[in-house]
């Protein structure tokens, strides 16, 4: 294992990282196949979680996505729902495994703080309906500091008896956030130093770009640059959530 991760050539080292990744990912799922991504807005799945989604779909996991709002801050909620469905088709997430919540108390916007009790209720229903074993979501900072990129901890605290495994996407500092594929190596080193973290490498970054391109209402020049240079296009670092 360690020898594979330290091969001298780029291709060998890259392959070695995938072997290490397979080993580490077994810690995340414990061979359970039903994984739920809890996101806040349409396009979160493509901008931030696509390395993990691509990895799991390639390894026959059942991916479910719970999107907690329609992203209606600009009055385009119905359009953004359709865009999310198209992005899921690119990412090979079956539409019947996508849930988009349109609740009056879960509206998009930096000034809209969502009720943790309401989130707990919605997440609990989704976990029960689909026999979910693992949840993946944002960490407390939520990559961009958005207040609605949060909410799973309350569910874990009130449902500890279910033994649900939950992992959060680690928010990166501004330098690492925009260093693109270079962050692959930094993420691997971070995961090796911290046993509670895993690093997931994106085998198909072009698919991530294509998925984000389905969100036409959001596909403006600065988001094109973001997806091109963002570390989240190339790798995800996940950390176990301790409620």
GROMACS .gro file of C-alpha atoms in nm:
model
  243
    1UNK     CA    1   0.000   0.000   0.000
    2UNK     CA    2   0.262   0.257   0.103
    3UNK     CA    3   0.488   0.154  -0.183
    4UNK     CA    4   0.216   0.209  -0.437
    5UNK     CA    5   0.144   0.555  -0.302
    6UNK     CA    6   0.508   0.659  -0.339
    7UNK     CA    7   0.590   0.542  -0.693
    8UNK     CA    8   0.835   0.773  -0.867
    9UNK     CA    9   0.663   0.817  -1.206
   10UNK     CA   10   0.354   1.032  -1.240
   11UNK     CA   11   0.137   0.755  -1.390
   12UNK     CA   12   0.243   0.496  -1.135
   13UNK     CA   13   0.193   0.736  -0.848
   14UNK     CA   14  -0.146   0.836  -0.983
   15UNK     CA   15  -0.250   0.470  -1.005
   16UNK     CA   16  -0.108   0.408  -0.659
   17UNK     CA   17  -0.322   0.688  -0.524
   18UNK     CA   18  -0.629   0.508  -0.654
   19UNK     CA   19  -0.532   0.188  -0.474
   20UNK     CA   20  -0.487   0.386  -0.156
   21UNK     CA   21  -0.818   0.561  -0.226
   22UNK     CA   22  -0.999   0.225  -0.259
   23UNK     CA   23  -0.858   0.118   0.074
   24UNK     CA   24  -0.953   0.444   0.244
   25UNK     CA   25  -1.300   0.451   0.093
   26UNK     CA   26  -1.376   0.115   0.250
   27UNK     CA   27  -1.355   0.302   0.583
   28UNK     CA   28  -1.624   0.541   0.465
   29UNK     CA   29  -1.887   0.295   0.346
   30UNK     CA   30  -1.810  -0.033   0.527
   31UNK     CA   31  -1.933  -0.212   0.211
   32UNK     CA   32  -2.276  -0.048   0.235
   33UNK     CA   33  -2.392   0.071  -0.104
   34UNK     CA   34  -2.662   0.335  -0.039
   35UNK     CA   35  -2.503   0.679  -0.016
   36UNK     CA   36  -2.692   1.009   0.025
   37UNK     CA   37  -2.547   1.344  -0.077
   38UNK     CA   38  -2.715   1.629   0.110
   39UNK     CA   39  -2.669   1.954  -0.085
   40UNK     CA   40  -2.826   2.296  -0.053
   41UNK     CA   41  -2.873   2.420  -0.408
   42UNK     CA   42  -2.885   2.291  -0.765
   43UNK     CA   43  -2.524   2.295  -0.898
   44UNK     CA   44  -2.363   2.204  -0.562
   45UNK     CA   45  -2.335   1.845  -0.684
   46UNK     CA   46  -2.135   1.949  -0.992
   47UNK     CA   47  -1.926   2.232  -0.849
   48UNK     CA   48  -1.816   2.059  -0.530
   49UNK     CA   49  -1.898   1.687  -0.503
   50UNK     CA   50  -1.840   1.551  -0.854
   51UNK     CA   51  -1.509   1.371  -0.776
   52UNK     CA   52  -1.682   1.163  -0.509
   53UNK     CA   53  -1.996   1.109  -0.717
   54UNK     CA   54  -1.790   0.997  -1.017
   55UNK     CA   55  -1.588   0.759  -0.803
   56UNK     CA   56  -1.893   0.602  -0.641
   57UNK     CA   57  -2.097   0.560  -0.959
   58UNK     CA   58  -1.796   0.395  -1.124
   59UNK     CA   59  -1.790   0.146  -0.836
   60UNK     CA   60  -2.160   0.054  -0.843
   61UNK     CA   61  -2.277   0.250  -0.540
   62UNK     CA   62  -2.640   0.363  -0.525
   63UNK     CA   63  -2.617   0.741  -0.524
   64UNK     CA   64  -2.905   0.947  -0.387
   65UNK     CA   65  -2.908   1.326  -0.387
   66UNK     CA   66  -3.120   1.536  -0.154
   67UNK     CA   67  -3.123   1.898  -0.267
   68UNK     CA   68  -3.273   2.110   0.011
   69UNK     CA   69  -3.386   2.402  -0.206
   70UNK     CA   70  -3.469   2.491  -0.565
   71UNK     CA   71  -3.215   2.776  -0.574
   72UNK     CA   72  -3.495   3.025  -0.627
   73UNK     CA   73  -3.309   3.336  -0.506
   74UNK     CA   74  -3.344   3.494  -0.852
   75UNK     CA   75  -3.687   3.351  -0.928
   76UNK     CA   76  -3.550   3.068  -1.144
   77UNK     CA   77  -3.634   2.776  -0.917
   78UNK     CA   78  -3.824   2.575  -1.178
   79UNK     CA   79  -3.546   2.625  -1.433
   80UNK     CA   80  -3.278   2.524  -1.185
   81UNK     CA   81  -3.466   2.207  -1.093
   82UNK     CA   82  -3.462   2.100  -1.459
   83UNK     CA   83  -3.093   2.185  -1.484
   84UNK     CA   84  -3.018   1.968  -1.181
   85UNK     CA   85  -3.199   1.676  -1.342
   86UNK     CA   86  -2.988   1.717  -1.656
   87UNK     CA   87  -2.668   1.735  -1.451
   88UNK     CA   88  -2.765   1.416  -1.269
   89UNK     CA   89  -2.808   1.243  -1.605
   90UNK     CA   90  -2.449   1.339  -1.693
   91UNK     CA   91  -2.327   1.217  -1.352
   92UNK     CA   92  -2.521   0.890  -1.391
   93UNK     CA   93  -2.745   0.951  -1.090
   94UNK     CA   94  -3.092   0.804  -1.164
   95UNK     CA   95  -3.365   1.068  -1.154
   96UNK     CA   96  -3.573   0.852  -0.918
   97UNK     CA   97  -3.285   0.887  -0.671
   98UNK     CA   98  -3.294   1.267  -0.681
   99UNK     CA   99  -3.512   1.459  -0.435
  100UNK     CA  100  -3.551   1.836  -0.469
  101UNK     CA  101  -3.720   2.009  -0.175
  102UNK     CA  102  -3.936   2.315  -0.238
  103UNK     CA  103  -4.036   2.429   0.111
  104UNK     CA  104  -4.138   2.787   0.201
  105UNK     CA  105  -3.898   2.780   0.498
  106UNK     CA  106  -3.606   2.652   0.292
  107UNK     CA  107  -3.557   2.931   0.043
  108UNK     CA  108  -3.225   3.023  -0.114
  109UNK     CA  109  -3.033   3.331  -0.007
  110UNK     CA  110  -2.747   3.430   0.224
  111UNK     CA  111  -2.995   3.593   0.463
  112UNK     CA  112  -3.214   3.283   0.488
  113UNK     CA  113  -3.116   3.070   0.788
  114UNK     CA  114  -3.277   2.728   0.776
  115UNK     CA  115  -3.430   2.551   1.075
  116UNK     CA  116  -3.217   2.258   1.190
  117UNK     CA  117  -3.531   2.083   1.318
  118UNK     CA  118  -3.689   2.102   0.974
  119UNK     CA  119  -3.370   1.978   0.809
  120UNK     CA  120  -3.350   1.689   1.054
  121UNK     CA  121  -3.707   1.587   0.968
  122UNK     CA  122  -3.646   1.597   0.592
  123UNK     CA  123  -3.313   1.414   0.608
  124UNK     CA  124  -3.458   1.149   0.840
  125UNK     CA  125  -3.740   1.077   0.595
  126UNK     CA  126  -3.494   1.044   0.308
  127UNK     CA  127  -3.263   0.812   0.503
  128UNK     CA  128  -3.553   0.588   0.603
  129UNK     CA  129  -3.710   0.578   0.256
  130UNK     CA  130  -3.391   0.469   0.082
  131UNK     CA  131  -3.217   0.265   0.353
  132UNK     CA  132  -2.922   0.506   0.354
  133UNK     CA  133  -2.604   0.393   0.528
  134UNK     CA  134  -2.370   0.684   0.451
  135UNK     CA  135  -2.430   1.060   0.423
  136UNK     CA  136  -2.194   1.304   0.252
  137UNK     CA  137  -2.245   1.678   0.288
  138UNK     CA  138  -2.073   2.014   0.344
  139UNK     CA  139  -1.870   2.094   0.653
  140UNK     CA  140  -1.965   2.378   0.887
  141UNK     CA  141  -1.804   2.644   0.667
  142UNK     CA  142  -1.965   2.503   0.355
  143UNK     CA  143  -1.678   2.582   0.110
  144UNK     CA  144  -1.801   2.937   0.047
  145UNK     CA  145  -1.926   3.036   0.391
  146UNK     CA  146  -2.289   3.006   0.278
  147UNK     CA  147  -2.505   2.966   0.590
  148UNK     CA  148  -2.727   2.705   0.422
  149UNK     CA  149  -2.443   2.465   0.339
  150UNK     CA  150  -2.502   2.297   0.675
  151UNK     CA  151  -2.763   2.091   0.863
  152UNK     CA  152  -2.676   1.721   0.896
  153UNK     CA  153  -2.533   1.733   1.250
  154UNK     CA  154  -2.876   1.772   1.413
  155UNK     CA  155  -2.994   1.458   1.233
  156UNK     CA  156  -2.693   1.260   1.355
  157UNK     CA  157  -2.740   1.381   1.713
  158UNK     CA  158  -3.104   1.274   1.726
  159UNK     CA  159  -3.059   0.948   1.533
  160UNK     CA  160  -2.741   0.804   1.682
  161UNK     CA  161  -2.904   0.463   1.720
  162UNK     CA  162  -2.922   0.425   1.340
  163UNK     CA  163  -2.544   0.408   1.314
  164UNK     CA  164  -2.539   0.623   1.001
  165UNK     CA  165  -2.189   0.709   0.882
  166UNK     CA  166  -2.154   1.075   0.785
  167UNK     CA  167  -1.872   1.254   0.609
  168UNK     CA  168  -1.820   1.622   0.530
  169UNK     CA  169  -1.643   1.791   0.241
  170UNK     CA  170  -1.346   1.975   0.387
  171UNK     CA  171  -1.339   2.348   0.308
  172UNK     CA  172  -1.002   2.462   0.176
  173UNK     CA  173  -0.814   2.787   0.224
  174UNK     CA  174  -0.812   3.034  -0.065
  175UNK     CA  175  -0.477   2.915  -0.205
  176UNK     CA  176  -0.564   2.546  -0.210
  177UNK     CA  177  -0.916   2.619  -0.330
  178UNK     CA  178  -0.789   2.755  -0.662
  179UNK     CA  179  -0.476   2.549  -0.728
  180UNK     CA  180  -0.663   2.301  -0.947
  181UNK     CA  181  -0.513   1.953  -0.997
  182UNK     CA  182  -0.208   2.046  -0.788
  183UNK     CA  183  -0.429   1.999  -0.484
  184UNK     CA  184  -0.452   1.627  -0.558
  185UNK     CA  185  -0.110   1.580  -0.398
  186UNK     CA  186  -0.186   1.814  -0.108
  187UNK     CA  187  -0.512   1.628  -0.040
  188UNK     CA  188  -0.339   1.291  -0.042
  189UNK     CA  189  -0.075   1.416   0.202
  190UNK     CA  190  -0.345   1.561   0.427
  191UNK     CA  191  -0.538   1.233   0.427
  192UNK     CA  192  -0.224   1.036   0.510
  193UNK     CA  193  -0.150   1.263   0.806
  194UNK     CA  194  -0.505   1.255   0.942
  195UNK     CA  195  -0.669   0.916   0.985
  196UNK     CA  196  -1.016   1.072   0.993
  197UNK     CA  197  -0.982   1.199   0.633
  198UNK     CA  198  -0.998   1.037   0.290
  199UNK     CA  199  -0.894   1.181  -0.045
  200UNK     CA  200  -1.104   1.105  -0.353
  201UNK     CA  201  -0.946   1.176  -0.692
  202UNK     CA  202  -1.160   1.261  -0.994
  203UNK     CA  203  -1.089   1.024  -1.282
  204UNK     CA  204  -1.322   1.223  -1.510
  205UNK     CA  205  -1.284   1.599  -1.456
  206UNK     CA  206  -1.429   1.669  -1.801
  207UNK     CA  207  -1.750   1.499  -1.692
  208UNK     CA  208  -1.762   1.739  -1.396
  209UNK     CA  209  -1.728   2.031  -1.637
  210UNK     CA  210  -2.003   1.887  -1.858
  211UNK     CA  211  -2.232   1.837  -1.558
  212UNK     CA  212  -2.187   2.196  -1.445
  213UNK     CA  213  -2.252   2.315  -1.800
  214UNK     CA  214  -2.606   2.174  -1.769
  215UNK     CA  215  -2.678   2.454  -1.520
  216UNK     CA  216  -2.714   2.706  -1.801
  217UNK     CA  217  -2.872   2.974  -1.581
  218UNK     CA  218  -2.556   2.970  -1.367
  219UNK     CA  219  -2.302   2.902  -1.642
  220UNK     CA  220  -2.150   3.251  -1.654
  221UNK     CA  221  -1.784   3.331  -1.717
  222UNK     CA  222  -1.667   3.331  -1.355
  223UNK     CA  223  -1.824   2.992  -1.285
  224UNK     CA  224  -1.655   2.852  -1.595
  225UNK     CA  225  -1.327   2.975  -1.450
  226UNK     CA  226  -1.418   2.833  -1.110
  227UNK     CA  227  -1.483   2.485  -1.244
  228UNK     CA  228  -1.161   2.496  -1.449
  229UNK     CA  229  -0.934   2.602  -1.163
  230UNK     CA  230  -1.120   2.484  -0.854
  231UNK     CA  231  -0.957   2.203  -0.656
  232UNK     CA  232  -1.307   2.061  -0.603
  233UNK     CA  233  -1.318   1.963  -0.970
  234UNK     CA  234  -1.015   1.737  -0.928
  235UNK     CA  235  -1.030   1.601  -0.576
  236UNK     CA  236  -1.246   1.587  -0.263
  237UNK     CA  237  -1.112   1.559   0.088
  238UNK     CA  238  -1.375   1.409   0.320
  239UNK     CA  239  -1.364   1.402   0.697
  240UNK     CA  240  -1.573   1.192   0.932
  241UNK     CA  241  -1.844   1.390   1.116
  242UNK     CA  242  -1.855   1.339   1.490
  243UNK     CA  243  -2.194   1.470   1.612
   0.00000   0.00000   0.00000
